[in-house]
Amino acid sequence: MPSVRPDAPADGPLLDTFGRVARDLRVSVTDRCNLRCTYCMPAEGLPWLPKPQMLTDAELVRLVGILVGLGVRQVRLTGGEPLLRRSLVDVVAGIAALTPRPMIAMTTNGVGLDRLAAPLAAAGLDRVNVSLDTIDRDEFVALTRRDRLADVEAGLKAAADAGLAPVKVNAVAMRGVNDGDVADLLSWCIDRGYELRFIEQMPLDAQHTWRAGAMVTADEIEQRLTERFTLTPVAGRGSAPAERFLVDGGPASVGIIASVSRPFCGECDRVRLTADGQLRNCLFANSEANLRDPLRAGATDAEIVAVIRAEMWRKGAGHGIGTPGFHQPDRPMSAIGG
Ligand code: SAM
Ligand code: SF4
């Protein structure tokens, strides 16, 4: 007899069948981008979502509010490039006005952050992660297909000046491009007080070019960093995905996120909302729950909560990258929200 899965609980925290509770919401506020990172997008870009399909500010804030009511305590704005959403400051202010007020963070490529860091902080943004893979201008151009390194550096400085501390830098190492320079990037970040975290490249690019054997692993990054620095593991990682190391005894530290080679799916507390109002229980989910259409058809909060609970109840045990059944999601990272 096949076992019958019980229905999702009607109240309490936002649970899945493995007992994990969703508390960290990633919201993609746009799928558009002004860079073309090779591990993310093709050179020509992607067919962007038509505006009418995207959530309005009021719709987005209402859905975030419903999720906050279900126990979400951290909201991270991402994309695409979140700074390209013209109303981003208003979106942040709307989320900051929710009760209880969630912690509000953003992941950005930093282009345009020099102008926007202060107004975003004033609207309620608490923290920022800026993606920067190299401080070598030629490598930056090779990786992002745009000559915008100076803009990113200015954005980082503005974030620190606006008090969006600790400013974190996210980097992906690509074999034969920037993997030889990871120690330079760490020195540069330490000198400026930014916290660097390396993330393994995942199979989420629109072009489907990811290959397991070509990925620069967390172990390789650690090895390269130890050629220049003494790394001491920091205890008490808890459910955080980054393994943290003190650099040369501290206080500076570096994080390494082995999302592929040492997955942390068992501790996952994430849920995602796309710019067109689809709820995803995982970056790698092959299903989505459409929240936008019921919302536009006049659904009550209770009806939307039922759709959200049912989708979280479908969450799988893990991403399964490298297993025979693995299927890369149809949406690329830029349209899911990284
Ligand atoms: N445009 C913003 C940015 O670059 O920070 C936000 C969206 S981007 C999709 C979010 C993060 O995902 C970035 O740090 C980026 O480096 C990372 N990312 C994109 N594609 C990836 C991939 N295939 N594997 C691992 N990380 C990836
Ligand atoms: Fe744009 Fe971010 Fe993707 Fe780079 S990683 S192309 S900045 S969405």
CSV table of C-alpha atoms and ligand atoms in Angstrom, one decimal:
chain,number,residue,atom,x,y,z
A,1,MET,CA,0.0,0.0,0.0
A,2,PRO,CA,1.5,3.4,-0.9
A,3,SER,CA,1.7,5.7,2.2
A,4,VAL,CA,-0.8,8.5,2.1
A,5,ARG,CA,0.8,11.9,2.8
A,6,PRO,CA,-1.3,13.9,5.3
A,7,ASP,CA,-2.4,17.4,4.3
A,8,ALA,CA,-0.3,20.5,5.2
A,9,PRO,CA,-1.0,21.7,8.7
A,10,ALA,CA,-3.7,24.4,8.8
A,11,ASP,CA,-1.9,26.5,11.4
A,12,GLY,CA,1.4,26.9,13.2
A,13,PRO,CA,4.8,27.6,11.4
A,14,LEU,CA,5.3,27.1,7.7
A,15,LEU,CA,6.4,23.5,7.8
A,16,ASP,CA,7.4,20.9,5.2
A,17,THR,CA,7.1,17.1,5.5
A,18,PHE,CA,10.8,16.9,6.7
A,19,GLY,CA,10.1,19.2,9.7
A,20,ARG,CA,11.9,22.2,8.3
A,21,VAL,CA,10.4,25.6,9.0
A,22,ALA,CA,10.5,28.5,6.5
A,23,ARG,CA,11.7,31.7,8.0
A,24,ASP,CA,13.9,33.3,5.3
A,25,LEU,CA,12.0,34.7,2.2
A,26,ARG,CA,13.9,35.6,-1.0
A,27,VAL,CA,11.9,38.0,-3.2
A,28,SER,CA,12.9,38.6,-6.8
A,29,VAL,CA,11.8,42.1,-7.5
A,30,THR,CA,12.7,42.0,-11.2
A,31,ASP,CA,14.2,39.4,-13.6
A,32,ARG,CA,16.1,42.1,-15.6
A,33,CYS,CA,19.8,42.7,-15.3
A,34,ASN,CA,22.4,45.2,-16.5
A,35,LEU,CA,25.3,42.7,-16.3
A,36,ARG,CA,25.6,39.4,-18.1
A,37,CYS,CA,27.6,37.1,-15.8
A,38,THR,CA,28.6,34.0,-17.8
A,39,TYR,CA,27.5,31.6,-15.0
A,40,CYS,CA,24.0,33.2,-15.0
A,41,MET,CA,22.9,34.6,-18.4
A,42,PRO,CA,23.7,34.4,-22.1
A,43,ALA,CA,25.4,37.5,-23.7
A,44,GLU,CA,22.1,38.6,-25.4
A,45,GLY,CA,20.1,38.5,-22.1
A,46,LEU,CA,16.8,36.7,-21.7
A,47,PRO,CA,13.2,37.3,-22.7
A,48,TRP,CA,12.2,39.5,-19.7
A,49,LEU,CA,8.9,39.2,-18.0
A,50,PRO,CA,6.2,41.6,-19.5
A,51,LYS,CA,5.3,44.3,-16.9
A,52,PRO,CA,1.6,43.3,-16.6
A,53,GLN,CA,2.8,39.8,-15.4
A,54,MET,CA,4.9,41.3,-12.6
A,55,LEU,CA,3.6,42.0,-9.1
A,56,THR,CA,2.8,45.6,-8.4
A,57,ASP,CA,4.4,47.1,-5.3
A,58,ALA,CA,1.1,46.7,-3.4
A,59,GLU,CA,0.7,43.1,-4.5
A,60,LEU,CA,4.3,42.3,-3.6
A,61,VAL,CA,4.1,43.9,-0.1
A,62,ARG,CA,0.8,42.1,0.6
A,63,LEU,CA,2.3,38.7,-0.2
A,64,VAL,CA,5.4,39.5,1.9
A,65,GLY,CA,3.0,40.5,4.7
A,66,ILE,CA,1.1,37.2,4.4
A,67,LEU,CA,4.4,35.3,4.6
A,68,VAL,CA,5.5,37.4,7.6
A,69,GLY,CA,2.3,36.4,9.2
A,70,LEU,CA,3.3,32.8,8.6
A,71,GLY,CA,6.6,33.2,10.5
A,72,VAL,CA,9.0,34.7,7.9
A,73,ARG,CA,11.6,36.8,9.8
A,74,GLN,CA,14.1,37.8,7.1
A,75,VAL,CA,13.3,39.1,3.7
A,76,ARG,CA,16.0,39.3,1.1
A,77,LEU,CA,15.4,41.3,-2.1
A,78,THR,CA,17.1,40.0,-5.1
A,79,GLY,CA,16.6,39.4,-8.8
A,80,GLY,CA,17.7,39.8,-11.7
A,81,GLU,CA,19.2,43.1,-10.5
A,82,PRO,CA,17.0,44.5,-7.7
A,83,LEU,CA,18.3,48.1,-8.1
A,84,LEU,CA,16.7,48.1,-11.6
A,85,ARG,CA,13.2,48.1,-10.1
A,86,ARG,CA,12.4,51.9,-10.0
A,87,SER,CA,10.2,51.6,-7.0
A,88,LEU,CA,12.7,49.6,-4.9
A,89,VAL,CA,12.9,52.3,-2.1
A,90,ASP,CA,9.1,52.2,-1.8
A,91,VAL,CA,9.1,48.4,-1.7
A,92,VAL,CA,11.6,48.4,1.1
A,93,ALA,CA,9.6,51.0,3.0
A,94,GLY,CA,6.4,48.9,2.5
A,95,ILE,CA,8.1,45.8,3.9
A,96,ALA,CA,9.7,47.8,6.8
A,97,ALA,CA,6.2,48.9,7.8
A,98,LEU,CA,5.0,45.3,8.3
A,99,THR,CA,4.4,43.9,11.8
A,100,PRO,CA,6.4,42.2,13.0
A,101,ARG,CA,9.0,44.0,11.0
A,102,PRO,CA,11.3,41.5,9.3
A,103,MET,CA,15.0,42.0,8.8
A,104,ILE,CA,15.4,43.3,5.3
A,105,ALA,CA,18.5,42.4,3.2
A,106,MET,CA,19.4,42.7,-0.5
A,107,THR,CA,21.7,40.9,-2.9
A,108,THR,CA,22.8,43.2,-5.7
A,109,ASN,CA,25.5,43.5,-8.3
A,110,GLY,CA,26.2,46.9,-6.8
A,111,VAL,CA,25.9,48.9,-10.1
A,112,GLY,CA,23.9,52.0,-9.1
A,113,LEU,CA,24.3,51.3,-5.4
A,114,ASP,CA,26.4,54.5,-5.0
A,115,ARG,CA,23.2,56.5,-5.5
A,116,LEU,CA,20.8,54.2,-3.8
A,117,ALA,CA,22.5,52.9,-0.7
A,118,ALA,CA,21.6,55.9,1.5
A,119,PRO,CA,17.9,56.2,0.4
A,120,LEU,CA,17.5,52.4,0.8
A,121,ALA,CA,19.0,52.4,4.3
A,122,ALA,CA,16.7,55.3,5.2
A,123,ALA,CA,13.7,53.3,3.9
A,124,GLY,CA,14.6,50.4,6.2
A,125,LEU,CA,17.1,48.2,4.4
A,126,ASP,CA,19.3,46.6,7.0
A,127,ARG,CA,22.0,44.7,5.1
A,128,VAL,CA,23.5,44.2,1.7
A,129,ASN,CA,25.4,41.5,-0.1
A,130,VAL,CA,27.3,42.8,-3.2
A,131,SER,CA,28.3,40.2,-5.8
A,132,LEU,CA,31.9,40.8,-6.9
A,133,ASP,CA,33.9,37.9,-8.3
A,134,THR,CA,37.2,39.7,-9.0
A,135,ILE,CA,39.0,43.0,-8.5
A,136,ASP,CA,40.9,42.6,-11.8
A,137,ARG,CA,39.2,44.8,-14.4
A,138,ASP,CA,39.9,42.4,-17.4
A,139,GLU,CA,38.6,39.4,-15.4
A,140,PHE,CA,35.5,41.4,-14.4
A,141,VAL,CA,34.8,42.2,-18.0
A,142,ALA,CA,35.3,38.6,-19.0
A,143,LEU,CA,32.9,37.4,-16.2
A,144,THR,CA,30.2,40.0,-16.5
A,145,ARG,CA,30.6,41.1,-20.1
A,146,ARG,CA,30.4,44.7,-18.9
A,147,ASP,CA,33.1,47.2,-17.9
A,148,ARG,CA,31.5,48.2,-14.6
A,149,LEU,CA,34.0,47.3,-11.9
A,150,ALA,CA,34.4,50.9,-10.8
A,151,ASP,CA,30.7,51.2,-10.3
A,152,VAL,CA,30.6,48.2,-8.1
A,153,GLU,CA,33.5,49.5,-6.0
A,154,ALA,CA,31.7,52.8,-5.6
A,155,GLY,CA,28.5,50.9,-4.6
A,156,LEU,CA,30.3,48.9,-2.0
A,157,LYS,CA,31.8,52.1,-0.5
A,158,ALA,CA,28.4,53.8,-0.5
A,159,ALA,CA,26.8,50.8,1.3
A,160,ALA,CA,29.4,50.9,4.1
A,161,ASP,CA,29.0,54.7,4.4
A,162,ALA,CA,25.2,54.3,4.6
A,163,GLY,CA,25.7,51.9,7.6
A,164,LEU,CA,24.5,48.8,5.8
A,165,ALA,CA,27.0,46.8,7.9
A,166,PRO,CA,28.4,44.3,7.8
A,167,VAL,CA,28.8,44.7,4.0
A,168,LYS,CA,29.2,41.3,2.5
A,169,VAL,CA,30.7,40.4,-0.8
A,170,ASN,CA,29.6,37.2,-2.7
A,171,ALA,CA,31.9,35.6,-5.2
A,172,VAL,CA,31.7,32.7,-7.6
A,173,ALA,CA,35.0,31.3,-8.7
A,174,MET,CA,35.2,30.2,-12.3
A,175,ARG,CA,37.9,27.9,-13.5
A,176,GLY,CA,40.5,29.5,-15.7
A,177,VAL,CA,39.0,33.0,-15.2
A,178,ASN,CA,39.3,34.2,-11.5
A,179,ASP,CA,40.1,31.0,-9.6
A,180,GLY,CA,43.7,31.9,-9.4
A,181,ASP,CA,43.0,35.3,-7.7
A,182,VAL,CA,40.7,34.3,-4.8
A,183,ALA,CA,43.4,35.3,-2.3
A,184,ASP,CA,43.7,38.8,-3.9
A,185,LEU,CA,40.0,39.3,-3.6
A,186,LEU,CA,40.1,38.3,0.1
A,187,SER,CA,43.0,40.7,0.8
A,188,TRP,CA,41.1,43.5,-1.0
A,189,CYS,CA,37.9,42.8,1.0
A,190,ILE,CA,39.7,42.6,4.4
A,191,ASP,CA,41.5,45.9,3.7
A,192,ARG,CA,38.1,47.6,3.2
A,193,GLY,CA,36.2,45.8,6.0
A,194,TYR,CA,34.0,43.8,3.7
A,195,GLU,CA,33.1,40.1,4.6
A,196,LEU,CA,33.8,37.8,1.7
A,197,ARG,CA,31.9,34.6,1.0
A,198,PHE,CA,32.6,32.2,-1.9
A,199,ILE,CA,29.7,30.3,-3.3
A,200,GLU,CA,30.1,27.2,-5.5
A,201,GLN,CA,28.7,27.6,-9.0
A,202,MET,CA,25.4,25.8,-9.4
A,203,PRO,CA,23.5,24.5,-12.4
A,204,LEU,CA,21.1,27.4,-12.7
A,205,ASP,CA,22.4,29.2,-15.8
A,206,ALA,CA,20.0,29.8,-18.6
A,207,GLN,CA,22.4,28.3,-21.1
A,208,HIS,CA,22.8,25.0,-19.2
A,209,THR,CA,26.6,25.0,-19.5
A,210,TRP,CA,27.3,23.9,-15.9
A,211,ARG,CA,29.4,20.8,-15.6
A,212,ALA,CA,30.3,19.1,-12.2
A,213,GLY,CA,33.9,18.5,-13.2
A,214,ALA,CA,34.5,22.1,-14.2
A,215,MET,CA,33.1,23.6,-10.9
A,216,VAL,CA,35.7,25.1,-8.6
A,217,THR,CA,34.9,23.3,-5.3
A,218,ALA,CA,34.8,24.8,-1.8
A,219,ASP,CA,37.8,22.6,-0.9
A,220,GLU,CA,39.8,24.0,-3.8
A,221,ILE,CA,39.0,27.6,-2.7
A,222,GLU,CA,40.0,26.8,0.9
A,223,GLN,CA,43.2,25.2,-0.4
A,224,ARG,CA,44.1,28.3,-2.5
A,225,LEU,CA,43.4,30.7,0.4
A,226,THR,CA,45.6,28.7,2.7
A,227,GLU,CA,48.5,29.3,0.4
A,228,ARG,CA,48.4,32.9,1.6
A,229,PHE,CA,46.4,33.0,4.8
A,230,THR,CA,46.0,30.9,8.0
A,231,LEU,CA,42.3,29.8,8.1
A,232,THR,CA,40.8,28.8,11.5
A,233,PRO,CA,37.3,27.3,11.3
A,234,VAL,CA,34.8,29.2,13.4
A,235,ALA,CA,32.6,26.9,15.6
A,236,GLY,CA,28.8,27.3,16.0
A,237,ARG,CA,27.8,27.5,12.3
A,238,GLY,CA,24.2,26.4,13.2
A,239,SER,CA,22.0,26.3,10.2
A,240,ALA,CA,24.0,29.0,8.3
A,241,PRO,CA,25.1,27.7,4.9
A,242,ALA,CA,28.6,29.4,5.0
A,243,GLU,CA,31.5,27.6,6.7
A,244,ARG,CA,33.3,30.5,8.3
A,245,PHE,CA,37.0,30.8,8.9
A,246,LEU,CA,39.0,33.4,10.9
A,247,VAL,CA,41.7,34.8,8.6
A,248,ASP,CA,45.2,35.0,10.2
A,249,GLY,CA,43.6,34.7,13.7
A,250,GLY,CA,40.9,37.2,13.1
A,251,PRO,CA,39.0,39.4,13.5
A,252,ALA,CA,38.6,39.3,9.7
A,253,SER,CA,36.8,36.2,8.4
A,254,VAL,CA,35.8,34.5,5.2
A,255,GLY,CA,32.9,32.2,4.3
A,256,ILE,CA,32.8,29.3,1.9
A,257,ILE,CA,29.5,28.0,0.8
A,258,ALA,CA,29.6,24.4,-0.5
A,259,SER,CA,26.1,24.4,-1.9
A,260,VAL,CA,26.9,21.6,-4.3
A,261,SER,CA,29.7,19.5,-2.8
A,262,ARG,CA,28.3,19.6,0.8
A,263,PRO,CA,24.6,20.6,0.5
A,264,PHE,CA,22.9,22.0,3.5
A,265,CYS,CA,19.3,21.2,2.3
A,266,GLY,CA,18.5,19.4,5.6
A,267,GLU,CA,18.8,22.8,7.4
A,268,CYS,CA,17.0,24.8,4.8
A,269,ASP,CA,14.7,27.6,6.1
A,270,ARG,CA,14.1,29.3,2.7
A,271,VAL,CA,11.1,30.1,0.6
A,272,ARG,CA,11.1,32.2,-2.6
A,273,LEU,CA,8.7,34.5,-4.4
A,274,THR,CA,9.4,35.4,-8.0
A,275,ALA,CA,8.8,38.8,-9.6
A,276,ASP,CA,5.6,37.4,-11.3
A,277,GLY,CA,4.2,36.1,-8.0
A,278,GLN,CA,5.1,32.4,-8.1
A,279,LEU,CA,6.0,30.8,-4.8
A,280,ARG,CA,8.9,28.3,-5.0
A,281,ASN,CA,9.8,26.0,-2.1
A,282,CYS,CA,13.4,25.6,-3.3
A,283,LEU,CA,15.8,27.2,-5.8
A,284,PHE,CA,15.7,23.8,-7.6
A,285,ALA,CA,12.0,23.2,-7.3
A,286,ASN,CA,10.2,21.9,-10.4
A,287,SER,CA,6.8,23.1,-9.2
A,288,GLU,CA,5.6,26.6,-8.4
A,289,ALA,CA,2.4,27.9,-6.8
A,290,ASN,CA,0.8,30.8,-8.6
A,291,LEU,CA,-0.1,33.4,-5.9
A,292,ARG,CA,-0.6,36.3,-8.3
A,293,ASP,CA,-3.7,35.1,-10.1
A,294,PRO,CA,-5.7,34.2,-7.0
A,295,LEU,CA,-4.6,37.6,-5.5
A,296,ARG,CA,-5.8,39.4,-8.6
A,297,ALA,CA,-9.0,37.4,-8.6
A,298,GLY,CA,-9.8,38.7,-5.1
A,299,ALA,CA,-8.6,35.8,-2.9
A,300,THR,CA,-8.6,36.4,0.8
A,301,ASP,CA,-5.4,36.2,2.9
A,302,ALA,CA,-6.7,32.8,4.3
A,303,GLU,CA,-7.1,31.4,0.8
A,304,ILE,CA,-3.5,32.5,-0.2
A,305,VAL,CA,-2.2,31.0,3.0
A,306,ALA,CA,-3.7,27.7,2.1
A,307,VAL,CA,-1.9,27.8,-1.3
A,308,ILE,CA,1.4,28.7,0.4
A,309,ARG,CA,1.1,25.9,3.0
A,310,ALA,CA,0.4,23.3,0.4
A,311,GLU,CA,3.4,24.3,-1.8
A,312,MET,CA,5.8,24.2,1.2
A,313,TRP,CA,4.4,20.8,2.0
A,314,ARG,CA,5.6,19.6,-1.4
A,315,LYS,CA,9.2,20.7,-0.7
A,316,GLY,CA,11.7,17.9,-1.5
A,317,ALA,CA,14.4,16.6,0.7
A,318,GLY,CA,17.3,18.2,-1.2
A,319,HIS,CA,18.4,19.6,-4.6
A,320,GLY,CA,19.9,16.3,-5.7
A,321,ILE,CA,22.5,17.9,-8.0
A,322,GLY,CA,24.8,15.1,-9.3
A,323,THR,CA,22.1,12.4,-8.8
A,324,PRO,CA,20.6,10.6,-11.8
A,325,GLY,CA,17.1,12.1,-11.3
A,326,PHE,CA,18.4,15.7,-11.1
A,327,HIS,CA,16.5,18.0,-13.4
A,328,GLN,CA,17.7,21.6,-13.7
A,329,PRO,CA,14.7,24.0,-13.1
A,330,ASP,CA,13.2,25.6,-16.2
A,331,ARG,CA,13.6,29.1,-14.7
A,332,PRO,CA,17.2,30.3,-14.6
A,333,MET,CA,18.6,31.8,-11.4
A,334,SER,CA,18.0,35.4,-12.6
A,335,ALA,CA,14.3,34.7,-12.9
A,336,ILE,CA,14.0,32.8,-9.6
A,337,GLY,CA,16.0,35.2,-7.4
A,338,GLY,CA,19.4,34.0,-6.2
B,1,SAM,N1,22.0,40.6,-9.6
B,1,SAM,C1,22.2,40.4,-8.2
B,1,SAM,C2,23.6,39.9,-8.0
B,1,SAM,O1,24.3,39.5,-8.9
B,1,SAM,O2,23.9,39.9,-6.8
B,1,SAM,C3,21.2,39.5,-7.6
B,1,SAM,C4,20.8,38.2,-8.3
B,1,SAM,S1,22.0,37.0,-8.6
B,1,SAM,C5,21.2,35.8,-9.4
B,1,SAM,C6,22.3,36.5,-6.9
B,1,SAM,C7,23.5,35.7,-6.6
B,1,SAM,O3,23.5,34.5,-7.4
B,1,SAM,C8,24.8,36.4,-7.0
B,1,SAM,O4,25.7,36.5,-5.9
B,1,SAM,C9,25.4,35.6,-8.1
B,1,SAM,O5,26.8,35.6,-8.1
B,1,SAM,C10,24.8,34.2,-7.8
B,1,SAM,N2,24.7,33.3,-8.9
B,1,SAM,C11,24.2,33.6,-10.2
B,1,SAM,N3,24.3,32.4,-10.9
B,1,SAM,C12,24.9,31.5,-10.1
B,1,SAM,C13,25.2,30.2,-10.3
B,1,SAM,N4,25.0,29.5,-11.5
B,1,SAM,N5,25.8,29.5,-9.3
B,1,SAM,C14,26.0,30.1,-8.1
B,1,SAM,N6,25.7,31.4,-7.9
B,1,SAM,C15,25.2,32.1,-8.9
B,2,SF4,FE1,22.8,39.8,-13.3
B,2,SF4,FE2,23.2,38.9,-10.8
B,2,SF4,FE3,22.9,37.2,-12.9
B,2,SF4,FE4,25.1,38.6,-12.8
B,2,SF4,S1,24.4,37.1,-11.3
B,2,SF4,S2,23.8,38.4,-14.6
B,2,SF4,S3,24.4,40.5,-11.9
B,2,SF4,S4,21.4,38.6,-12.1
